[in-house]
GROMACS .gro file of C-alpha atoms in nm:
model
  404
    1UNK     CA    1  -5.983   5.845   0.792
    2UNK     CA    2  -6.122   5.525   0.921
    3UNK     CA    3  -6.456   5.553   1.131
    4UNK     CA    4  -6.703   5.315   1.271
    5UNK     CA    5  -7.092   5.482   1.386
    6UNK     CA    6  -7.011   5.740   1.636
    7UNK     CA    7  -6.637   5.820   1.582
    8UNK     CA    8  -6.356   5.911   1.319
    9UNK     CA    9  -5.996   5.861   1.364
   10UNK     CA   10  -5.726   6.022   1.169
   11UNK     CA   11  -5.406   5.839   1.154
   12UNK     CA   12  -5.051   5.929   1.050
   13UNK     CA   13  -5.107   6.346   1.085
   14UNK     CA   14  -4.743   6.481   1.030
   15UNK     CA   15  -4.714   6.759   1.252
   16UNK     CA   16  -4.362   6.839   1.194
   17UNK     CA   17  -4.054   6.728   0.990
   18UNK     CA   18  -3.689   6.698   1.099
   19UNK     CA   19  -3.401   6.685   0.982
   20UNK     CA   20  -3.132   6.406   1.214
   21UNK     CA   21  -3.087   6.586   1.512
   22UNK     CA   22  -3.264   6.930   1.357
   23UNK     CA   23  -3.496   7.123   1.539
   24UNK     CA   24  -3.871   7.016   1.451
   25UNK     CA   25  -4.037   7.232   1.156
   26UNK     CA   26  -4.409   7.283   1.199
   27UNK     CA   27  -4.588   7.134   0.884
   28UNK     CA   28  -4.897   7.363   0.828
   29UNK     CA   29  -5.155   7.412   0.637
   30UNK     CA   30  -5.457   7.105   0.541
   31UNK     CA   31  -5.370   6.859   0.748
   32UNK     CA   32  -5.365   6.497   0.554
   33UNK     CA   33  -5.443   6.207   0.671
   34UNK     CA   34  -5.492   5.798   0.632
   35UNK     CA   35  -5.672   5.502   0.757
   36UNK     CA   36  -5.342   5.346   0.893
   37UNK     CA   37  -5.113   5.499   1.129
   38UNK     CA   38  -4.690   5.679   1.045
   39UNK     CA   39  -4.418   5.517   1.097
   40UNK     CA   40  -4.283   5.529   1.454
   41UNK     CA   41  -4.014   5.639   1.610
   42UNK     CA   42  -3.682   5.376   1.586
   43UNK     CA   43  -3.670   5.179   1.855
   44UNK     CA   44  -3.537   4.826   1.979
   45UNK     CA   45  -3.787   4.633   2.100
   46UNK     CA   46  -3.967   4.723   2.503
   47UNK     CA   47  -3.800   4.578   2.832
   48UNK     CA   48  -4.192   4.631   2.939
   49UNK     CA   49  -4.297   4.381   2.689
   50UNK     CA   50  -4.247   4.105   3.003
   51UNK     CA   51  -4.520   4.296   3.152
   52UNK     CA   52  -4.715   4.501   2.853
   53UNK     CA   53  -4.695   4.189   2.555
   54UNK     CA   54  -4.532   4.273   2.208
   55UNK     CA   55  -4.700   4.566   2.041
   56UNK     CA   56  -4.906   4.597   1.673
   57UNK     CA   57  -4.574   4.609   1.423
   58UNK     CA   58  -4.538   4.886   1.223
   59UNK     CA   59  -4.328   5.070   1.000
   60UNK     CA   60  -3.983   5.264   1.154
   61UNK     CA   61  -3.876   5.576   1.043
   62UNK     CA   62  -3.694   5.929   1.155
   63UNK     CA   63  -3.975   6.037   0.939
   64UNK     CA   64  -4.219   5.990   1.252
   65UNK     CA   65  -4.326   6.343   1.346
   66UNK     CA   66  -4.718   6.188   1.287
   67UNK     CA   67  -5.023   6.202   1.554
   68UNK     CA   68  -5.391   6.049   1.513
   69UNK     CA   69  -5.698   6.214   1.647
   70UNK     CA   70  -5.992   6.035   1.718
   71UNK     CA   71  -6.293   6.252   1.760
   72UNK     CA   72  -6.696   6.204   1.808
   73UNK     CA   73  -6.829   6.224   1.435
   74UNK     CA   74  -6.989   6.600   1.410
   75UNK     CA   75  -6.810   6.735   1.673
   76UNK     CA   76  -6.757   7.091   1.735
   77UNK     CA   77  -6.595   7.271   2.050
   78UNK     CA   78  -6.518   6.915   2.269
   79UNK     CA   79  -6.251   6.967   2.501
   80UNK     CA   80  -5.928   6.806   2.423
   81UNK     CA   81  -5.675   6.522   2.562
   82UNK     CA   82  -5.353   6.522   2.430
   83UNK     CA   83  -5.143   6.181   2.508
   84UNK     CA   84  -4.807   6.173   2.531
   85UNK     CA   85  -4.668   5.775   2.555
   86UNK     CA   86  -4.405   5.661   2.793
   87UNK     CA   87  -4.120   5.384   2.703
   88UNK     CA   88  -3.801   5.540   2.932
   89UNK     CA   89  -3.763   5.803   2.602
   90UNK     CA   90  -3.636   5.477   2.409
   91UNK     CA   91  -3.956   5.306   2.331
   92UNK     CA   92  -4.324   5.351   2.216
   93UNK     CA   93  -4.558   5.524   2.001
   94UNK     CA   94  -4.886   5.676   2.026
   95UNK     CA   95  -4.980   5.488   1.727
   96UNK     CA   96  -5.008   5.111   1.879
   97UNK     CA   97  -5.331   4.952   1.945
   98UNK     CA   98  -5.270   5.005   2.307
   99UNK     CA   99  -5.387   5.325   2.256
  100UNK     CA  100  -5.648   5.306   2.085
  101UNK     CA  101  -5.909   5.581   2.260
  102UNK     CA  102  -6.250   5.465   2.058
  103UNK     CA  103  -6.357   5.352   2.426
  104UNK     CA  104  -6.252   5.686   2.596
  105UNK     CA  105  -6.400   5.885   2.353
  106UNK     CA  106  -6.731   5.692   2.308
  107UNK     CA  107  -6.793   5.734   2.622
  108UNK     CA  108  -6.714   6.079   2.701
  109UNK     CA  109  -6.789   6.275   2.424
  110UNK     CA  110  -6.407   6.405   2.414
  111UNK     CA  111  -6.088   6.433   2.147
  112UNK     CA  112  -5.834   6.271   2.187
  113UNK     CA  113  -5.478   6.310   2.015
  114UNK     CA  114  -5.170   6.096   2.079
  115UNK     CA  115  -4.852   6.162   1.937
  116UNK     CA  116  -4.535   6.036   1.823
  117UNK     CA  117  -4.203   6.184   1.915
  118UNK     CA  118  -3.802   6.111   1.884
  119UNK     CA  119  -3.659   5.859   2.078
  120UNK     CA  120  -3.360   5.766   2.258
  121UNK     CA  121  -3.032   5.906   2.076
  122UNK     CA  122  -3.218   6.066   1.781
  123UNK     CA  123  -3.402   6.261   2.039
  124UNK     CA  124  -3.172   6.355   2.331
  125UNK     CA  125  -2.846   6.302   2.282
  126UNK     CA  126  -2.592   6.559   2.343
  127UNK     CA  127  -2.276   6.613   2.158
  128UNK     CA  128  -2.202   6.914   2.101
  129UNK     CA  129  -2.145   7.013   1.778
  130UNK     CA  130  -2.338   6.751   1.663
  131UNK     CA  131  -2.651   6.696   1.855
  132UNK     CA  132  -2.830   6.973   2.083
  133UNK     CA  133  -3.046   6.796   2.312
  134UNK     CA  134  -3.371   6.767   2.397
  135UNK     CA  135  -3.522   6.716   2.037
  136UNK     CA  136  -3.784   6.468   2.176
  137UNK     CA  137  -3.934   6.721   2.373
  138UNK     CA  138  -3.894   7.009   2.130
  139UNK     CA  139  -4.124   6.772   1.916
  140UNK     CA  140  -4.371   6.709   2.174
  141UNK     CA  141  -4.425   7.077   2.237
  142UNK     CA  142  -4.476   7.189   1.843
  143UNK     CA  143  -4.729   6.878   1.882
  144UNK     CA  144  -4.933   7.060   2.122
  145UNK     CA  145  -4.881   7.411   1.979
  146UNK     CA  146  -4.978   7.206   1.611
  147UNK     CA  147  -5.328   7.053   1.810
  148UNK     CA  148  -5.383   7.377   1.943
  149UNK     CA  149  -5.358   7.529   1.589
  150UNK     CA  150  -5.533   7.271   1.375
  151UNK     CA  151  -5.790   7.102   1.688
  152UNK     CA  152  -6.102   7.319   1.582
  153UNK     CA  153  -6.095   7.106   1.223
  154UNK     CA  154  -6.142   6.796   1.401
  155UNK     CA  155  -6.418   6.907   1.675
  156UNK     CA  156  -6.153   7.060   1.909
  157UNK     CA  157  -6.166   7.326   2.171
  158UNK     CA  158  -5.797   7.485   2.124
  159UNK     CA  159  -5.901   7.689   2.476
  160UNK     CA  160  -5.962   7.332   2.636
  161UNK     CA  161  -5.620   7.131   2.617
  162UNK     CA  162  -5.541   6.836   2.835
  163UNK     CA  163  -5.174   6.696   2.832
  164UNK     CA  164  -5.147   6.359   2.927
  165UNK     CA  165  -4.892   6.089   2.965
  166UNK     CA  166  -4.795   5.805   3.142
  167UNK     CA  167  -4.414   5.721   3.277
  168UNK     CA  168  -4.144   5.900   3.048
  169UNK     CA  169  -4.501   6.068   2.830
  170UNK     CA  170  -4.588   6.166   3.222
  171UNK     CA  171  -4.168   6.275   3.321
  172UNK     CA  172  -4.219   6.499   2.960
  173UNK     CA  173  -4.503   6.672   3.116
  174UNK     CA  174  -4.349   6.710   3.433
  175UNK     CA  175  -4.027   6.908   3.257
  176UNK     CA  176  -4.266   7.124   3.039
  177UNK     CA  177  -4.468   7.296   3.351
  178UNK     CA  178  -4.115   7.452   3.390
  179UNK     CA  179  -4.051   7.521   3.057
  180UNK     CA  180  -4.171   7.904   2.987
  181UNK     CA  181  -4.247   7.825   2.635
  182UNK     CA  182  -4.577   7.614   2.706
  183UNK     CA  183  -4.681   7.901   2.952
  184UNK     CA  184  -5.058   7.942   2.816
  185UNK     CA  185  -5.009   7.630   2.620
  186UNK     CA  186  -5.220   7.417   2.871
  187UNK     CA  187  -5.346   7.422   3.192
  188UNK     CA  188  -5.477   7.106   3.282
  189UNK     CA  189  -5.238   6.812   3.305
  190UNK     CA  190  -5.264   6.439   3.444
  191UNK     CA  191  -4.958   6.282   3.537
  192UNK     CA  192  -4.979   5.855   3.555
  193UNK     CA  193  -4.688   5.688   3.715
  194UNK     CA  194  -4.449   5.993   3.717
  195UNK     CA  195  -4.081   5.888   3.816
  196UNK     CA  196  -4.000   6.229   3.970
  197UNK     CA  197  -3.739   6.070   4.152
  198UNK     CA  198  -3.533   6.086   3.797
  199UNK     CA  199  -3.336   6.465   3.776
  200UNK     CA  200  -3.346   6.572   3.467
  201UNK     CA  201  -2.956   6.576   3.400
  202UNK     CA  202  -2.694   6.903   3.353
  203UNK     CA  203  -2.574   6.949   2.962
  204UNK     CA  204  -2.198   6.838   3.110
  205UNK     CA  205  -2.384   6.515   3.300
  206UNK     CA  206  -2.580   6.451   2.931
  207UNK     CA  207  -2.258   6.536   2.750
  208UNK     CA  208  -2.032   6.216   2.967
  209UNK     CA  209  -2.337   6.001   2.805
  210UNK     CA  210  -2.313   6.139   2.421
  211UNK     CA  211  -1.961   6.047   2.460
  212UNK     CA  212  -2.028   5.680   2.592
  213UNK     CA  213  -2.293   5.654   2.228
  214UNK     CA  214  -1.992   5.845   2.064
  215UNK     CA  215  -1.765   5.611   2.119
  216UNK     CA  216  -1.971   5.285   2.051
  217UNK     CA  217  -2.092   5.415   1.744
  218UNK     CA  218  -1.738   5.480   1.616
  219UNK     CA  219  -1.837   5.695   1.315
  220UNK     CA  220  -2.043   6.030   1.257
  221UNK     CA  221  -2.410   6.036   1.394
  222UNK     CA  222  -2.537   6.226   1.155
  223UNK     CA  223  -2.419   5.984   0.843
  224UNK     CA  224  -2.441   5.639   1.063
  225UNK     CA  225  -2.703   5.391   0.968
  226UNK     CA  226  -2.992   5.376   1.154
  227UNK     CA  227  -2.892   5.028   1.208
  228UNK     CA  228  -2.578   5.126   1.396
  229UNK     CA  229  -2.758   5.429   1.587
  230UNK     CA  230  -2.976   5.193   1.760
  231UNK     CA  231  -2.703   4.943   1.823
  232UNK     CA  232  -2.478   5.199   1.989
  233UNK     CA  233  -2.805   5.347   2.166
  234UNK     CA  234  -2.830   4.967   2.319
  235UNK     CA  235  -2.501   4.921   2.399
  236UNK     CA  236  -2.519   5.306   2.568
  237UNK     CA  237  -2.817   5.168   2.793
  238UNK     CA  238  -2.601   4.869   2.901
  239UNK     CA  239  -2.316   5.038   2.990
  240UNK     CA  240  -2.537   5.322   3.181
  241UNK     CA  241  -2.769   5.044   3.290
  242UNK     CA  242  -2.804   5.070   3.751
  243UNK     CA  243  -2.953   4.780   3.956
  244UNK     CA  244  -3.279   4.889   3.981
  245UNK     CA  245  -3.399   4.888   3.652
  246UNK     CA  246  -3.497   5.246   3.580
  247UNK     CA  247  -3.176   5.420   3.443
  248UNK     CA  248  -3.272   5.651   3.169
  249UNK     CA  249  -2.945   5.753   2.962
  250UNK     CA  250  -3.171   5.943   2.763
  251UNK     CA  251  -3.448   6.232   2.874
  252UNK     CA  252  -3.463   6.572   2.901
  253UNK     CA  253  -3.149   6.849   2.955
  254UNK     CA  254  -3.230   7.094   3.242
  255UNK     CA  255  -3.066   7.396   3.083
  256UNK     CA  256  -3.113   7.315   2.754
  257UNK     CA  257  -3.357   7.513   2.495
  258UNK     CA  258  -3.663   7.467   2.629
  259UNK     CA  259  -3.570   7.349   2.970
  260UNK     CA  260  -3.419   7.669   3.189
  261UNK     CA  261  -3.161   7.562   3.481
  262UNK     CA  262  -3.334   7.353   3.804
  263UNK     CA  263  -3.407   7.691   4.013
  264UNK     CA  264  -3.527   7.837   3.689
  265UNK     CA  265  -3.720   7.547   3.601
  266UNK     CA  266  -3.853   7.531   3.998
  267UNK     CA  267  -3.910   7.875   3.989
  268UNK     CA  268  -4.113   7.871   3.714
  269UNK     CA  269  -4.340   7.609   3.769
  270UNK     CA  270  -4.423   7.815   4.113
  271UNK     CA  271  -4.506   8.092   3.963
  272UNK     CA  272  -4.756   7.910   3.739
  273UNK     CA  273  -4.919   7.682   4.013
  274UNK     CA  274  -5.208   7.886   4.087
  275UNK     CA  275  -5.285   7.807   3.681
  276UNK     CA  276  -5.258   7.483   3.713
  277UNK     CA  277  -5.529   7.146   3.754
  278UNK     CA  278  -5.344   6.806   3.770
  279UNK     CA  279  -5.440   6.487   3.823
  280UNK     CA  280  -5.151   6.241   4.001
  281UNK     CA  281  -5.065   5.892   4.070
  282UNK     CA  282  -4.903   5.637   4.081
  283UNK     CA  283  -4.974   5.241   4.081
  284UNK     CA  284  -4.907   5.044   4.387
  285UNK     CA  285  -4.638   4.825   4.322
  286UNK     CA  286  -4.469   4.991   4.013
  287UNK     CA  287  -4.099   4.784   4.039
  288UNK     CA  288  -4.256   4.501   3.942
  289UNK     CA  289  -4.257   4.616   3.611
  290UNK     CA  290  -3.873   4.602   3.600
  291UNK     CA  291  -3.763   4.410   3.870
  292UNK     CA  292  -4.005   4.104   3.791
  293UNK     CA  293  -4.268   3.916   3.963
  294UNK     CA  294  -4.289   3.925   4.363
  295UNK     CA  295  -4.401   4.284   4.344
  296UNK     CA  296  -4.413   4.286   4.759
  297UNK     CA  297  -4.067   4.204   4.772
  298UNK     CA  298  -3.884   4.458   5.008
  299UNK     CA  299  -3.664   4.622   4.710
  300UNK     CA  300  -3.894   4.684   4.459
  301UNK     CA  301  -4.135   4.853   4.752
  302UNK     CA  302  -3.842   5.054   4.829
  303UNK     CA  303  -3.748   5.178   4.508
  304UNK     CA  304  -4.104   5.209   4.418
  305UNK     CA  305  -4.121   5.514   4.710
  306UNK     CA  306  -3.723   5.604   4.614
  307UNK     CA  307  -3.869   5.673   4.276
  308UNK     CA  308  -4.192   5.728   4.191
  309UNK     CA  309  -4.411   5.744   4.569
  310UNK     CA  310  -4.191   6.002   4.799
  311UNK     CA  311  -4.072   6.227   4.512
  312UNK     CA  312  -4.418   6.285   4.353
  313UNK     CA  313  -4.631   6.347   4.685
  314UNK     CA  314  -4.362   6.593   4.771
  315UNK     CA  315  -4.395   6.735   4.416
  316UNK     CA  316  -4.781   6.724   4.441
  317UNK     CA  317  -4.779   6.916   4.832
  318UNK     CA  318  -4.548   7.150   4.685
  319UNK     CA  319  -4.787   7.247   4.408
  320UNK     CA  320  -5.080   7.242   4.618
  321UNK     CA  321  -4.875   7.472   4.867
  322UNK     CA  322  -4.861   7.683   4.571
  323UNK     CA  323  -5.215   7.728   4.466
  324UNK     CA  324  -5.237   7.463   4.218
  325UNK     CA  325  -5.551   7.204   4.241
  326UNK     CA  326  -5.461   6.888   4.233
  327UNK     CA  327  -5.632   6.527   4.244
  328UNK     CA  328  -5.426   6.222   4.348
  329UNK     CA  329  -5.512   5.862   4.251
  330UNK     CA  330  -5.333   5.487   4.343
  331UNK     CA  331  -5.390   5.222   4.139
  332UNK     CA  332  -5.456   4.856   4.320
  333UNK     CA  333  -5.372   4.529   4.110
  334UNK     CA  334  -5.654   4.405   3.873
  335UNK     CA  335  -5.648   4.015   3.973
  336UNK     CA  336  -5.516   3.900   4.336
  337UNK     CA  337  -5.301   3.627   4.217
  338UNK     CA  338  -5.114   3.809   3.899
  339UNK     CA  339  -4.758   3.764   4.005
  340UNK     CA  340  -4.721   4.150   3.916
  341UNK     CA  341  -4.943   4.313   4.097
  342UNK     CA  342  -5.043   4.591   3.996
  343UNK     CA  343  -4.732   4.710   3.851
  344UNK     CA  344  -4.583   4.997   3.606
  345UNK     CA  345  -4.854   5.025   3.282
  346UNK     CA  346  -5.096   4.830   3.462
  347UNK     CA  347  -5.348   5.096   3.457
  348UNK     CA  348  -5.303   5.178   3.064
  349UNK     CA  349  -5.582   4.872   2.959
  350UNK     CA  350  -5.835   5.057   3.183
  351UNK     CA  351  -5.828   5.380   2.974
  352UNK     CA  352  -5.709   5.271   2.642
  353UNK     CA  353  -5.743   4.976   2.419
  354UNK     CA  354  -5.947   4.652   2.407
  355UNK     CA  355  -5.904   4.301   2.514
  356UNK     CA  356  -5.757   4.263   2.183
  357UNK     CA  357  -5.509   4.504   2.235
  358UNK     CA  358  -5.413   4.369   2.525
  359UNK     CA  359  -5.494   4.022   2.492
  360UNK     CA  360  -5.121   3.864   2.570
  361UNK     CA  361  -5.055   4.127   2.817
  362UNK     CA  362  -4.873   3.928   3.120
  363UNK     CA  363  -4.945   4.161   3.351
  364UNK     CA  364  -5.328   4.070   3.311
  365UNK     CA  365  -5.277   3.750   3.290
  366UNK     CA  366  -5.557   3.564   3.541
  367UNK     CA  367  -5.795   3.827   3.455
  368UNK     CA  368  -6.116   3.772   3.219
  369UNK     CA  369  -6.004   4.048   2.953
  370UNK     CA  370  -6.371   4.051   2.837
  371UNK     CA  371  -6.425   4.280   3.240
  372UNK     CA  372  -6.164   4.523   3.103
  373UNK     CA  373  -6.413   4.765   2.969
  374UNK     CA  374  -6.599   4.779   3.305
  375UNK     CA  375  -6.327   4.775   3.558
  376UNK     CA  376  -6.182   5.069   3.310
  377UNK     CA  377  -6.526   5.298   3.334
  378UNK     CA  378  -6.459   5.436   3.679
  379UNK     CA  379  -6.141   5.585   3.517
  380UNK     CA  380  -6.229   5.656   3.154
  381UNK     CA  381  -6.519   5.870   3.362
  382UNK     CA  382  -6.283   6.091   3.568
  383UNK     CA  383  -6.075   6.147   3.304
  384UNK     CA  384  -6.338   6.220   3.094
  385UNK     CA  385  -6.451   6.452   3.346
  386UNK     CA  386  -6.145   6.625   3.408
  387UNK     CA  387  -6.085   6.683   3.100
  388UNK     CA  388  -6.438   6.838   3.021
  389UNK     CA  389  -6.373   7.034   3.339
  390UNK     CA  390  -6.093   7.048   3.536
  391UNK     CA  391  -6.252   6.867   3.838
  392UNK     CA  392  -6.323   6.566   3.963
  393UNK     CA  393  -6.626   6.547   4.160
  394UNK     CA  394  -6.579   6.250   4.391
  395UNK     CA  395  -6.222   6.312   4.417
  396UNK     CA  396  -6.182   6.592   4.613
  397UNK     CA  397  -5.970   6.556   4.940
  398UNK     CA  398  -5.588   6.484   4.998
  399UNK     CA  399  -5.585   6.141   4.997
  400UNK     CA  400  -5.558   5.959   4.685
  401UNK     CA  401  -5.867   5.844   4.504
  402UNK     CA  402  -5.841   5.392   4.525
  403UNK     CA  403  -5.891   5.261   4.118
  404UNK     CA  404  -5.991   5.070   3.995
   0.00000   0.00000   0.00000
């Protein structure tokens, strides 16, 4: 445990172990923890660096099932936000500086718990035979059925979970409200930058893709080095690679354990709406983040709707429609003459982090990183609120709340 006055944080928790391509195995019992954080996932380095900067480096290893807490020092029965990173399911870890909560949790009195999970191949590839499918989110949900569990050790409420993720961390979310196994699990979620424009593929659709990584790799999966999985996981993304920027050859399986089939998974999250509190958004010009600076320019606007604008307020009426309460948010660029405008991620360095973190962060380049703390507190409040208790105050209404 490492701690400064008013908060603890406990690094490199392992939730789970796994076998390559096994199901995840709950690890139980006294949790044990350090002041540095797991291993992460393997991964080849971020596309989003041009926008996000390089990451802390640390250690890779399939041995990643790990999560940190950070709590307020003597807490007892604080409500709980559980982070999920995004990274297009090939990328990230909720161990990097950039998520550092100390801020979030300073200032609203909450615990917060981000998690690792398994990326890319290791995590959703589908061969079978050899490799199931949706591992990555298998692993994500035994993380939030392991907070639930453990929470009340730290200063937890296990009756007042918050799932929370941004991009693929936010996509993971979206497949789980259809998935009847976290039915119960949690009822509040907040969604940031949600591509709900991405289907979650058929087994046969994820199947013509494990063949693609089959054939690169040229040898068994399950004996290849991890080395070779990631080359033939790069070489997969090449070949599966569309103009715009946003393919994902990896994600979740609709069908697969613990994903039913679309109308299943539709029907589902239906039934649950009137359970549900969400907070949505998404950031105004989130192409830039892929398709490079110009963030105005006529196709990244238009896939920005195609993917992430037109698909989620559809999503988010249909909810309301069925008795969930929802809050919607947009997110406006930072600095008026960053060529990226306020593009994919831009909104992370508002909740998480410092200007250390973020300090070679292109995307805030222009802005005086020492005003990230207070262009961040309008945020850090709702979501602090929120969380605490399932509304937002000042946010009620249909149209979207403006941050920062």
């Amino acid at each position: 445990m490492s701690a400064a006055a008013d908060i603890a944080v406990y690094r490199g928790i392992r939730y789970a172990t796994a076998d390559r391509f096994g199901a995840p195995v709950r690890v139980d019992g006294a949790p044990i923890w350090s002041d540095e954080p797991g291993p992460i996932a393997p991964q080849l380095p971020s596309r989003l660096e041009t926008v996000m900067g390089k990451p802390n480096q640390l250690p890779q290893s399939e041995d990643c099932l790990r999560l940190t807490i950070t709590a307020p020092k003597q807490a007892t029965g604080r409500p709980v936000l559980i982070w999920i990173h995004g990274g297009a399911y090939l990328t990230g870890s909720g161990g990097f500086d950039w998520y550092d909560a100390g801020t979030l949790v300073r200032e609203t009195g909450i615990v917060v718990v981000s998690i690792n999970y398994r990326l890319g191949a290791l995590g959703y590839l589908r061969a079978p035979g050899r490799a199931s499918g949706n591992l990555g989110l298998l692993d994500q949900i035994t993380a939030i059925e392991w907070v639930r569990d453990h929470i009340a050790e730290f200063g937890g409420d296990p009756q007042s979970l918050t799932v929370a993720g941004q991009s693929a961390g936010a996509h993971s979310i979206f497949a789980m409200l259809g998935s009847p196994r976290t039915r119960g699990l949690f009822r509040r979620a907040i969604l940031q930058s949600v591509p709900t424009g991405i289907a979650f593929p058929t087994p046969a659709q994820a199947e013509r893709v494990g063949q693609i990584f089959l054939d690169v790799l040229g040898t068994d999966p399950h004996s290849a080095p991890l080395s070779e999985i990631l080359r033939a996981q790069g070489e997969t993304a090449r070949q599966f690679a569309e103009p715009d920027g946003l393919s994902l050859p990896f994600l979740p399986i609709s069908g697969l354990d613990p994903l039913p089939e679309a109308d299943a998974w539709r029907a589902e999250i239906r039934d649950r709406a009137a359970d549900l509190r969400l907070v949505v958004g998404s950031t105004a010009h989130e192409m830039a983040a892929f398709l490079g600076p110009d963030p105005t320019a006529e196709l990244a606007q238009s896939l920005g709707r195609e993917i992430f604008e037109e698909p989620l307020a559809e999503f988010a009426d249909d909810l309301a429609r069925a008795g969930a309460h929802l809050h919607r948010y947009r997110v406006d660029a930072l600095h008026p003459d960053n060529p990226f405008g306020a593009c994919h991620c831009i909104e992370l360095p508002l909740l998480f982090g410092d200007e250390n973190a973020w300090g070679t962060a292109p995307m805030l380049s222009g802005l005086p990183l020492d005003t990230l703390a207070d262009l961040g507190a309008p945020m850090r409040r709702a979501w602090g609120e929120f969380v605490t208790t399932g509304v937002i105050a000042d946010w009620e209404g249909a149209q979207p709340h403006r941050l920062p």
